[in-house]
Structures are given as C-alpha cells and as structure tokens.
mmCIF file of N, CA and C in Angstrom:
data_model
loop_
_atom_site.group_PDB
_atom_site.id
_atom_site.type_symbol
_atom_site.label_atom_id
_atom_site.label_comp_id
_atom_site.label_asym_id
_atom_site.label_seq_id
_atom_site.Cartn_x
_atom_site.Cartn_y
_atom_site.Cartn_z
ATOM 1 N N MET A 9 84.574 53.824 155.022
ATOM 2 C CA MET A 9 85.302 55.068 155.148
ATOM 3 C C MET A 9 86.422 54.867 156.172
ATOM 4 N N TYR A 10 87.609 55.345 155.844
ATOM 5 C CA TYR A 10 88.753 55.262 156.740
ATOM 6 C C TYR A 10 88.820 56.523 157.579
ATOM 7 N N THR A 11 88.774 56.344 158.873
ATOM 8 C CA THR A 11 88.847 57.480 159.786
ATOM 9 C C THR A 11 89.983 57.259 160.776
ATOM 10 N N ALA A 12 90.347 58.335 161.439
ATOM 11 C CA ALA A 12 91.395 58.225 162.463
ATOM 12 C C ALA A 12 90.954 57.277 163.575
ATOM 13 N N LYS A 13 89.659 57.307 163.931
ATOM 14 C CA LYS A 13 89.167 56.409 164.981
ATOM 15 C C LYS A 13 89.314 54.951 164.558
ATOM 16 N N LEU A 14 89.013 54.659 163.315
ATOM 17 C CA LEU A 14 89.143 53.282 162.818
ATOM 18 C C LEU A 14 90.597 52.832 162.871
ATOM 19 N N TRP A 15 91.511 53.705 162.461
ATOM 20 C CA TRP A 15 92.932 53.367 162.499
ATOM 21 C C TRP A 15 93.410 53.165 163.929
ATOM 22 N N GLN A 16 92.927 53.997 164.854
ATOM 23 C CA GLN A 16 93.353 53.849 166.243
ATOM 24 C C GLN A 16 92.788 52.571 166.859
ATOM 25 N N ARG A 17 91.587 52.185 166.453
ATOM 26 C CA ARG A 17 91.038 50.913 166.929
ATOM 27 C C ARG A 17 91.807 49.735 166.338
ATOM 28 N N ALA A 18 92.184 49.847 165.066
ATOM 29 C CA ALA A 18 92.983 48.788 164.437
ATOM 30 C C ALA A 18 94.351 48.686 165.111
ATOM 31 N N GLU A 19 94.945 49.826 165.411
ATOM 32 C CA GLU A 19 96.223 49.840 166.126
ATOM 33 C C GLU A 19 96.057 49.178 167.507
ATOM 34 N N GLY A 20 94.957 49.468 168.170
ATOM 35 C CA GLY A 20 94.675 48.848 169.462
ATOM 36 C C GLY A 20 94.552 47.334 169.336
ATOM 37 N N ALA A 21 93.881 46.869 168.281
ATOM 38 C CA ALA A 21 93.738 45.422 168.059
ATOM 39 C C ALA A 21 95.103 44.779 167.836
ATOM 40 N N PHE A 22 95.960 45.460 167.089
ATOM 41 C CA PHE A 22 97.311 44.937 166.859
ATOM 42 C C PHE A 22 98.074 44.821 168.177
ATOM 43 N N LEU A 23 98.014 45.867 169.007
ATOM 44 C CA LEU A 23 98.747 45.837 170.278
ATOM 45 C C LEU A 23 98.134 44.865 171.281
ATOM 46 N N LEU A 24 96.827 44.673 171.214
ATOM 47 C CA LEU A 24 96.185 43.652 172.033
ATOM 48 C C LEU A 24 96.736 42.275 171.665
ATOM 49 N N ALA A 25 96.758 41.987 170.361
ATOM 50 C CA ALA A 25 97.272 40.693 169.892
ATOM 51 C C ALA A 25 98.760 40.550 170.198
ATOM 52 N N LEU A 26 99.533 41.614 169.968
ATOM 53 C CA LEU A 26 100.971 41.569 170.261
ATOM 54 C C LEU A 26 101.224 41.306 171.742
ATOM 55 N N GLY A 27 100.493 41.995 172.598
ATOM 56 C CA GLY A 27 100.655 41.795 174.039
ATOM 57 C C GLY A 27 100.363 40.360 174.447
ATOM 58 N N PHE A 28 99.286 39.797 173.906
ATOM 59 C CA PHE A 28 98.956 38.411 174.235
ATOM 60 C C PHE A 28 99.999 37.437 173.684
ATOM 61 N N CYS A 29 100.498 37.719 172.487
ATOM 62 C CA CYS A 29 101.545 36.856 171.910
ATOM 63 C C CYS A 29 102.821 36.909 172.742
ATOM 64 N N LEU A 30 103.228 38.110 173.145
ATOM 65 C CA LEU A 30 104.423 38.235 173.986
ATOM 66 C C LEU A 30 104.220 37.554 175.335
ATOM 67 N N TYR A 31 103.036 37.699 175.880
ATOM 68 C CA TYR A 31 102.745 37.022 177.149
ATOM 69 C C TYR A 31 102.822 35.507 176.964
ATOM 70 N N ALA A 32 102.226 35.002 175.899
ATOM 71 C CA ALA A 32 102.231 33.554 175.658
ATOM 72 C C ALA A 32 103.657 33.037 175.449
ATOM 73 N N TYR A 33 104.471 33.833 174.775
ATOM 74 C CA TYR A 33 105.839 33.400 174.476
ATOM 75 C C TYR A 33 106.736 33.436 175.709
ATOM 76 N N HIS A 34 106.630 34.544 176.468
ATOM 77 C CA HIS A 34 107.510 34.736 177.627
ATOM 78 C C HIS A 34 106.831 34.384 178.939
ATOM 79 N N GLY A 35 105.558 34.071 178.842
ATOM 80 C CA GLY A 35 104.680 33.956 179.986
ATOM 81 C C GLY A 35 105.263 33.449 181.283
ATOM 82 N N ALA A 36 105.208 34.317 182.253
ATOM 83 C CA ALA A 36 105.509 33.881 183.613
ATOM 84 C C ALA A 36 104.430 32.868 183.974
ATOM 85 N N SER A 37 104.676 32.086 184.939
ATOM 86 C CA SER A 37 103.739 31.017 185.258
ATOM 87 C C SER A 37 102.570 31.521 186.103
ATOM 88 N N PHE A 38 101.846 32.496 185.574
ATOM 89 C CA PHE A 38 100.644 32.971 186.252
ATOM 90 C C PHE A 38 99.518 31.973 185.994
ATOM 91 N N SER A 39 98.670 31.791 186.979
ATOM 92 C CA SER A 39 97.451 31.033 186.728
ATOM 93 C C SER A 39 96.573 31.894 185.825
ATOM 94 N N TRP A 40 95.591 31.292 185.186
ATOM 95 C CA TRP A 40 94.757 32.042 184.252
ATOM 96 C C TRP A 40 94.034 33.183 184.966
ATOM 97 N N TRP A 41 93.592 32.945 186.207
ATOM 98 C CA TRP A 41 92.859 33.998 186.919
ATOM 99 C C TRP A 41 93.788 35.143 187.320
ATOM 100 N N ALA A 42 95.055 34.826 187.624
ATOM 101 C CA ALA A 42 96.010 35.896 187.961
ATOM 102 C C ALA A 42 96.307 36.729 186.715
ATOM 103 N N ALA A 43 96.434 36.074 185.561
ATOM 104 C CA ALA A 43 96.670 36.810 184.314
ATOM 105 C C ALA A 43 95.489 37.732 184.002
ATOM 106 N N VAL A 44 94.275 37.269 184.252
ATOM 107 C CA VAL A 44 93.081 38.110 184.023
ATOM 108 C C VAL A 44 93.106 39.304 184.972
ATOM 109 N N LEU A 45 93.433 39.079 186.237
ATOM 110 C CA LEU A 45 93.494 40.187 187.203
ATOM 111 C C LEU A 45 94.569 41.201 186.817
ATOM 112 N N ILE A 46 95.720 40.712 186.364
ATOM 113 C CA ILE A 46 96.793 41.618 185.939
ATOM 114 C C ILE A 46 96.357 42.397 184.702
ATOM 115 N N PHE A 47 95.690 41.715 183.782
ATOM 116 C CA PHE A 47 95.184 42.366 182.567
ATOM 117 C C PHE A 47 94.218 43.497 182.919
ATOM 118 N N LEU A 48 93.400 43.299 183.934
ATOM 119 C CA LEU A 48 92.397 44.301 184.324
ATOM 120 C C LEU A 48 92.927 45.344 185.312
ATOM 121 N N ALA A 49 94.109 45.130 185.868
ATOM 122 C CA ALA A 49 94.666 46.019 186.886
ATOM 123 C C ALA A 49 94.719 47.498 186.490
ATOM 124 N N PRO A 50 95.027 47.841 185.237
ATOM 125 C CA PRO A 50 95.076 49.270 184.907
ATOM 126 C C PRO A 50 93.772 50.014 185.180
ATOM 127 N N ASP A 51 92.656 49.286 185.214
ATOM 128 C CA ASP A 51 91.381 49.954 185.457
ATOM 129 C C ASP A 51 91.200 50.389 186.907
ATOM 130 N N LEU A 52 92.119 50.012 187.776
ATOM 131 C CA LEU A 52 92.076 50.532 189.144
ATOM 132 C C LEU A 52 92.299 52.042 189.164
ATOM 133 N N THR A 53 92.815 52.584 188.064
ATOM 134 C CA THR A 53 93.026 54.032 187.980
ATOM 135 C C THR A 53 91.707 54.802 187.986
ATOM 136 N N PHE A 54 90.576 54.090 187.813
ATOM 137 C CA PHE A 54 89.276 54.762 187.924
ATOM 138 C C PHE A 54 89.134 55.420 189.294
ATOM 139 N N ALA A 55 89.806 54.877 190.282
ATOM 140 C CA ALA A 55 89.736 55.429 191.632
ATOM 141 C C ALA A 55 90.222 56.874 191.672
ATOM 142 N N GLY A 56 91.073 57.255 190.724
ATOM 143 C CA GLY A 56 91.546 58.634 190.652
ATOM 144 C C GLY A 56 90.416 59.628 190.472
ATOM 145 N N TYR A 57 89.302 59.163 189.925
ATOM 146 C CA TYR A 57 88.160 60.060 189.720
ATOM 147 C C TYR A 57 87.477 60.434 191.037
ATOM 148 N N LEU A 58 87.814 59.742 192.106
ATOM 149 C CA LEU A 58 87.299 60.133 193.423
ATOM 150 C C LEU A 58 87.875 61.479 193.846
ATOM 151 N N LEU A 59 89.013 61.850 193.243
ATOM 152 C CA LEU A 59 89.661 63.131 193.540
ATOM 153 C C LEU A 59 89.298 64.207 192.525
ATOM 154 N N GLY A 60 88.372 63.910 191.639
ATOM 155 C CA GLY A 60 87.923 64.872 190.643
ATOM 156 C C GLY A 60 88.332 64.466 189.239
ATOM 157 N N PRO A 61 87.684 65.082 188.235
ATOM 158 C CA PRO A 61 87.929 64.682 186.848
ATOM 159 C C PRO A 61 89.336 64.977 186.340
ATOM 160 N N LYS A 62 89.933 66.057 186.799
ATOM 161 C CA LYS A 62 91.285 66.393 186.340
ATOM 162 C C LYS A 62 92.296 65.365 186.829
ATOM 163 N N ARG A 63 92.280 65.070 188.128
ATOM 164 C CA ARG A 63 93.208 64.079 188.690
ATOM 165 C C ARG A 63 92.884 62.678 188.189
ATOM 166 N N GLY A 64 91.602 62.399 188.020
ATOM 167 C CA GLY A 64 91.204 61.100 187.488
ATOM 168 C C GLY A 64 91.738 60.877 186.084
ATOM 169 N N ALA A 65 91.646 61.920 185.250
ATOM 170 C CA ALA A 65 92.149 61.814 183.874
ATOM 171 C C ALA A 65 93.661 61.613 183.863
ATOM 172 N N ILE A 66 94.368 62.314 184.733
ATOM 173 C CA ILE A 66 95.828 62.154 184.796
ATOM 174 C C ILE A 66 96.178 60.718 185.183
ATOM 175 N N ALA A 67 95.541 60.206 186.228
ATOM 176 C CA ALA A 67 95.822 58.834 186.682
ATOM 177 C C ALA A 67 95.484 57.829 185.585
ATOM 178 N N TYR A 68 94.313 57.976 184.993
ATOM 179 C CA TYR A 68 93.873 57.052 183.947
ATOM 180 C C TYR A 68 94.821 57.100 182.749
ATOM 181 N N ASN A 69 95.096 58.296 182.267
ATOM 182 C CA ASN A 69 95.921 58.439 181.064
ATOM 183 C C ASN A 69 97.352 57.973 181.270
ATOM 184 N N LEU A 70 97.900 58.256 182.436
ATOM 185 C CA LEU A 70 99.273 57.841 182.717
ATOM 186 C C LEU A 70 99.438 56.335 182.557
ATOM 187 N N LEU A 71 98.485 55.573 183.053
ATOM 188 C CA LEU A 71 98.612 54.124 183.032
ATOM 189 C C LEU A 71 97.896 53.461 181.853
ATOM 190 N N HIS A 72 97.244 54.242 181.004
ATOM 191 C CA HIS A 72 96.578 53.678 179.827
ATOM 192 C C HIS A 72 97.239 54.086 178.511
ATOM 193 N N THR A 73 98.377 54.730 178.579
ATOM 194 C CA THR A 73 99.110 55.005 177.345
ATOM 195 C C THR A 73 99.858 53.743 176.947
ATOM 196 N N TYR A 74 100.103 53.599 175.665
ATOM 197 C CA TYR A 74 100.889 52.458 175.189
ATOM 198 C C TYR A 74 102.298 52.515 175.770
ATOM 199 N N ALA A 75 102.789 53.716 175.994
ATOM 200 C CA ALA A 75 104.156 53.893 176.476
ATOM 201 C C ALA A 75 104.372 53.224 177.836
ATOM 202 N N PHE A 76 103.384 53.269 178.714
ATOM 203 C CA PHE A 76 103.568 52.691 180.052
ATOM 204 C C PHE A 76 103.839 51.189 179.958
ATOM 205 N N GLY A 77 103.002 50.479 179.222
ATOM 206 C CA GLY A 77 103.220 49.046 179.045
ATOM 207 C C GLY A 77 104.511 48.757 178.310
ATOM 208 N N ALA A 78 104.838 49.587 177.321
ATOM 209 C CA ALA A 78 106.071 49.387 176.551
ATOM 210 C C ALA A 78 107.308 49.576 177.426
ATOM 211 N N VAL A 79 107.275 50.544 178.331
ATOM 212 C CA VAL A 79 108.412 50.768 179.228
ATOM 213 C C VAL A 79 108.599 49.570 180.155
ATOM 214 N N ILE A 80 107.504 49.067 180.712
ATOM 215 C CA ILE A 80 107.608 47.883 181.571
ATOM 216 C C ILE A 80 108.166 46.707 180.769
ATOM 217 N N LEU A 81 107.675 46.547 179.554
ATOM 218 C CA LEU A 81 108.152 45.473 178.680
ATOM 219 C C LEU A 81 109.648 45.607 178.414
ATOM 220 N N CYS A 82 110.104 46.797 178.096
ATOM 221 C CA CYS A 82 111.533 47.033 177.831
ATOM 222 C C CYS A 82 112.386 46.776 179.073
ATOM 223 N N ILE A 83 111.890 47.192 180.231
ATOM 224 C CA ILE A 83 112.620 46.916 181.470
ATOM 225 C C ILE A 83 112.752 45.404 181.655
ATOM 226 N N GLY A 84 111.662 44.691 181.397
ATOM 227 C CA GLY A 84 111.696 43.242 181.505
ATOM 228 C C GLY A 84 112.702 42.601 180.569
ATOM 229 N N TYR A 85 112.734 43.085 179.323
ATOM 230 C CA TYR A 85 113.723 42.563 178.372
ATOM 231 C C TYR A 85 115.141 42.926 178.808
ATOM 232 N N GLY A 86 115.324 44.150 179.281
ATOM 233 C CA GLY A 86 116.646 44.590 179.724
ATOM 234 C C GLY A 86 117.176 43.765 180.889
ATOM 235 N N LEU A 87 116.265 43.369 181.765
ATOM 236 C CA LEU A 87 116.654 42.565 182.924
ATOM 237 C C LEU A 87 116.548 41.063 182.648
ATOM 238 N N ALA A 88 116.083 40.716 181.448
ATOM 239 C CA ALA A 88 115.838 39.313 181.074
ATOM 240 C C ALA A 88 114.961 38.631 182.129
ATOM 241 N N ASN A 89 113.894 39.336 182.510
ATOM 242 C CA ASN A 89 113.010 38.873 183.567
ATOM 243 C C ASN A 89 111.625 38.553 182.987
ATOM 244 N N PRO A 90 111.271 37.267 182.848
ATOM 245 C CA PRO A 90 109.979 36.888 182.264
ATOM 246 C C PRO A 90 108.773 37.434 183.021
ATOM 247 N N LEU A 91 108.895 37.596 184.332
ATOM 248 C CA LEU A 91 107.792 38.137 185.116
ATOM 249 C C LEU A 91 107.485 39.571 184.692
ATOM 250 N N ILE A 92 108.507 40.407 184.607
ATOM 251 C CA ILE A 92 108.317 41.813 184.223
ATOM 252 C C ILE A 92 107.893 41.903 182.754
ATOM 253 N N ILE A 93 108.464 41.069 181.900
ATOM 254 C CA ILE A 93 108.036 41.036 180.492
ATOM 255 C C ILE A 93 106.547 40.713 180.420
ATOM 256 N N SER A 94 106.108 39.739 181.178
ATOM 257 C CA SER A 94 104.704 39.339 181.165
ATOM 258 C C SER A 94 103.793 40.463 181.656
ATOM 259 N N LEU A 95 104.220 41.147 182.717
ATOM 260 C CA LEU A 95 103.440 42.281 183.220
ATOM 261 C C LEU A 95 103.311 43.368 182.158
ATOM 262 N N GLY A 96 104.423 43.708 181.504
ATOM 263 C CA GLY A 96 104.390 44.721 180.449
ATOM 264 C C GLY A 96 103.532 44.298 179.277
ATOM 265 N N ALA A 97 103.616 43.023 178.897
ATOM 266 C CA ALA A 97 102.827 42.517 177.773
ATOM 267 C C ALA A 97 101.333 42.595 178.074
ATOM 268 N N LEU A 98 100.946 42.209 179.280
ATOM 269 C CA LEU A 98 99.530 42.260 179.648
ATOM 270 C C LEU A 98 99.040 43.701 179.775
ATOM 271 N N TRP A 99 99.906 44.591 180.268
ATOM 272 C CA TRP A 99 99.538 46.004 180.388
ATOM 273 C C TRP A 99 99.345 46.618 179.000
ATOM 274 N N LEU A 100 100.244 46.307 178.091
ATOM 275 C CA LEU A 100 100.132 46.787 176.716
ATOM 276 C C LEU A 100 98.867 46.240 176.068
ATOM 277 N N ALA A 101 98.582 44.961 176.282
ATOM 278 C CA ALA A 101 97.374 44.345 175.734
ATOM 279 C C ALA A 101 96.123 45.036 176.270
ATOM 280 N N HIS A 102 96.141 45.398 177.556
ATOM 281 C CA HIS A 102 94.988 46.079 178.142
ATOM 282 C C HIS A 102 94.722 47.421 177.460
ATOM 283 N N SER A 103 95.777 48.190 177.254
ATOM 284 C CA SER A 103 95.605 49.492 176.596
ATOM 285 C C SER A 103 95.073 49.309 175.182
ATOM 286 N N GLY A 104 95.574 48.305 174.477
ATOM 287 C CA GLY A 104 95.058 48.009 173.136
ATOM 288 C C GLY A 104 93.596 47.601 173.177
ATOM 289 N N PHE A 105 93.227 46.778 174.163
ATOM 290 C CA PHE A 105 91.843 46.333 174.314
ATOM 291 C C PHE A 105 90.910 47.519 174.519
ATOM 292 N N ASP A 106 91.324 48.457 175.364
ATOM 293 C CA ASP A 106 90.509 49.652 175.592
ATOM 294 C C ASP A 106 90.282 50.422 174.291
ATOM 295 N N ARG A 107 91.330 50.561 173.477
ATOM 296 C CA ARG A 107 91.184 51.291 172.209
ATOM 297 C C ARG A 107 90.244 50.555 171.252
ATOM 298 N N VAL A 108 90.328 49.226 171.222
ATOM 299 C CA VAL A 108 89.430 48.443 170.372
ATOM 300 C C VAL A 108 87.984 48.721 170.750
ATOM 301 N N LEU A 109 87.717 48.821 172.048
ATOM 302 C CA LEU A 109 86.362 49.077 172.524
ATOM 303 C C LEU A 109 85.944 50.541 172.373
ATOM 304 N N GLY A 110 86.882 51.394 171.967
ATOM 305 C CA GLY A 110 86.555 52.808 171.786
ATOM 306 C C GLY A 110 86.823 53.664 172.998
ATOM 307 N N TYR A 111 87.462 53.088 174.026
ATOM 308 C CA TYR A 111 87.813 53.869 175.205
ATOM 309 C C TYR A 111 89.161 54.517 174.981
ATOM 310 N N GLY A 112 89.136 55.798 174.822
ATOM 311 C CA GLY A 112 90.369 56.519 174.576
ATOM 312 C C GLY A 112 90.906 57.161 175.836
ATOM 313 N N LEU A 113 91.955 57.932 175.654
ATOM 314 C CA LEU A 113 92.533 58.686 176.766
ATOM 315 C C LEU A 113 91.530 59.751 177.200
ATOM 316 N N LYS A 114 91.460 59.996 178.472
ATOM 317 C CA LYS A 114 90.411 60.843 179.038
ATOM 318 C C LYS A 114 90.772 62.326 179.044
ATOM 319 N N SER A 115 89.723 63.126 178.933
ATOM 320 C CA SER A 115 89.850 64.575 179.015
ATOM 321 C C SER A 115 89.603 65.005 180.461
ATOM 322 N N PRO A 116 90.293 66.045 180.921
ATOM 323 C CA PRO A 116 90.033 66.536 182.282
ATOM 324 C C PRO A 116 88.619 67.110 182.434
ATOM 325 N N GLU A 117 87.915 67.276 181.329
ATOM 326 C CA GLU A 117 86.551 67.810 181.384
ATOM 327 C C GLU A 117 85.546 66.762 181.858
ATOM 328 N N GLY A 118 85.912 65.485 181.777
ATOM 329 C CA GLY A 118 85.004 64.439 182.232
ATOM 330 C C GLY A 118 85.411 63.082 181.706
ATOM 331 N N PHE A 119 85.043 62.050 182.444
ATOM 332 C CA PHE A 119 85.428 60.678 182.098
ATOM 333 C C PHE A 119 84.923 60.270 180.718
ATOM 334 N N GLU A 120 83.732 60.730 180.378
ATOM 335 C CA GLU A 120 83.112 60.283 179.133
ATOM 336 C C GLU A 120 83.669 60.970 177.883
ATOM 337 N N ILE A 121 84.532 61.952 178.041
ATOM 338 C CA ILE A 121 85.119 62.657 176.891
ATOM 339 C C ILE A 121 86.533 62.112 176.680
ATOM 340 N N THR A 122 86.743 61.457 175.523
ATOM 341 C CA THR A 122 88.029 60.829 175.242
ATOM 342 C C THR A 122 88.584 61.325 173.918
ATOM 343 N N HIS A 123 89.816 60.956 173.629
ATOM 344 C CA HIS A 123 90.410 61.357 172.349
ATOM 345 C C HIS A 123 89.777 60.605 171.176
ATOM 346 N N LEU A 124 88.977 59.588 171.458
ATOM 347 C CA LEU A 124 88.270 58.864 170.399
ATOM 348 C C LEU A 124 86.816 59.292 170.291
ATOM 349 N N GLY A 125 86.415 60.262 171.091
ATOM 350 C CA GLY A 125 85.031 60.737 171.082
ATOM 351 C C GLY A 125 84.366 60.458 172.418
ATOM 352 N N LYS A 126 83.069 60.741 172.476
ATOM 353 C CA LYS A 126 82.328 60.532 173.723
ATOM 354 C C LYS A 126 81.975 59.058 173.882
ATOM 355 N N ILE A 127 81.927 58.635 175.150
ATOM 356 C CA ILE A 127 81.525 57.270 175.485
ATOM 357 C C ILE A 127 80.380 57.331 176.482
ATOM 358 N N GLY A 128 79.695 56.230 176.659
ATOM 359 C CA GLY A 128 78.663 56.135 177.675
ATOM 360 C C GLY A 128 77.366 56.791 177.272
ATOM 361 N N LYS A 129 76.555 57.142 178.276
ATOM 362 C CA LYS A 129 75.230 57.709 178.058
ATOM 363 C C LYS A 129 75.291 59.045 177.338
ATOM 364 N N SER A 130 76.344 59.819 177.575
ATOM 365 C CA SER A 130 76.449 61.145 176.943
ATOM 366 C C SER A 130 76.593 61.020 175.429
ATOM 367 N N LYS A 131 77.055 59.863 174.959
ATOM 368 C CA LYS A 131 77.208 59.640 173.515
ATOM 369 C C LYS A 131 75.846 59.674 172.841
ATOM 370 N N ALA A 132 74.839 59.115 173.507
ATOM 371 C CA ALA A 132 73.488 59.069 172.935
ATOM 372 C C ALA A 132 72.889 60.465 172.774
ATOM 373 N N ALA A 133 73.355 61.417 173.580
ATOM 374 C CA ALA A 133 72.842 62.780 173.527
ATOM 375 C C ALA A 133 73.360 63.535 172.295
ATOM 376 N N ASP A 134 74.419 63.044 171.655
ATOM 377 C CA ASP A 134 74.993 63.749 170.494
ATOM 378 C C ASP A 134 74.095 63.651 169.274
#
C-alpha cells in the first residue's frame, strides 16, 4: 500500500543519498570522525527541549527541515566554498536519514508526536 509516510520515507532516502553524493563529490577534507560529528550535529537541537516542548519543537524543526540544509548548500555553491557545500550536504543527509527512520518534524505537544506519526514508547500505546 502506498501511503504518504512511505513516500516521505522514500524522499528522505533520496535526500540522504543525494547529501552523501554531494559530500563525496565536493567533500571538504574532513576526517571520517569529523564528518560523522557534523552529520549528527543537528541532533544537538534536542537541548531545546530543556526549555519545554514548544521551544524544543521550534529548535528541532528549524534545523531538521530540508530547507535548512538546502540553504547552506546553496550558500556554499554561491560562494564556491567546498567546506560550506560539505556542511550543507551533510545537514541535508541528516534530515533525510531522520525521515527514513520515521522521525518527523515535531509537534509542540510533545517530542514523540511528529508529522509522520508517534515515535517511541507512546507508539506502542496506540
């Protein structure tokens, strides 16, 4: 069955692959561990939840939209800067990776409520 969630996960897989391809092509000379840290950096937005679910969702969503990585990527291309291109590519790949795993944009009602459905322990309660 084709569902919106399946399409959004497929779109995430495409952007994950695209981000990695762009990184490989333009790749700044990051060591593998630095590239992994940069790839995981968007998850630092979890700290926003220390200020409550509404602010946490804003912080998380702002940096987990495809647009954020795409803007960084475009700035990098505009400046012909491989470092910025690489950062944007890895950021875009991260957002795609989250969608593949089913982690969607967050609702101000709680971390576990996303545009792709519930995640975590609360999912089992459904």
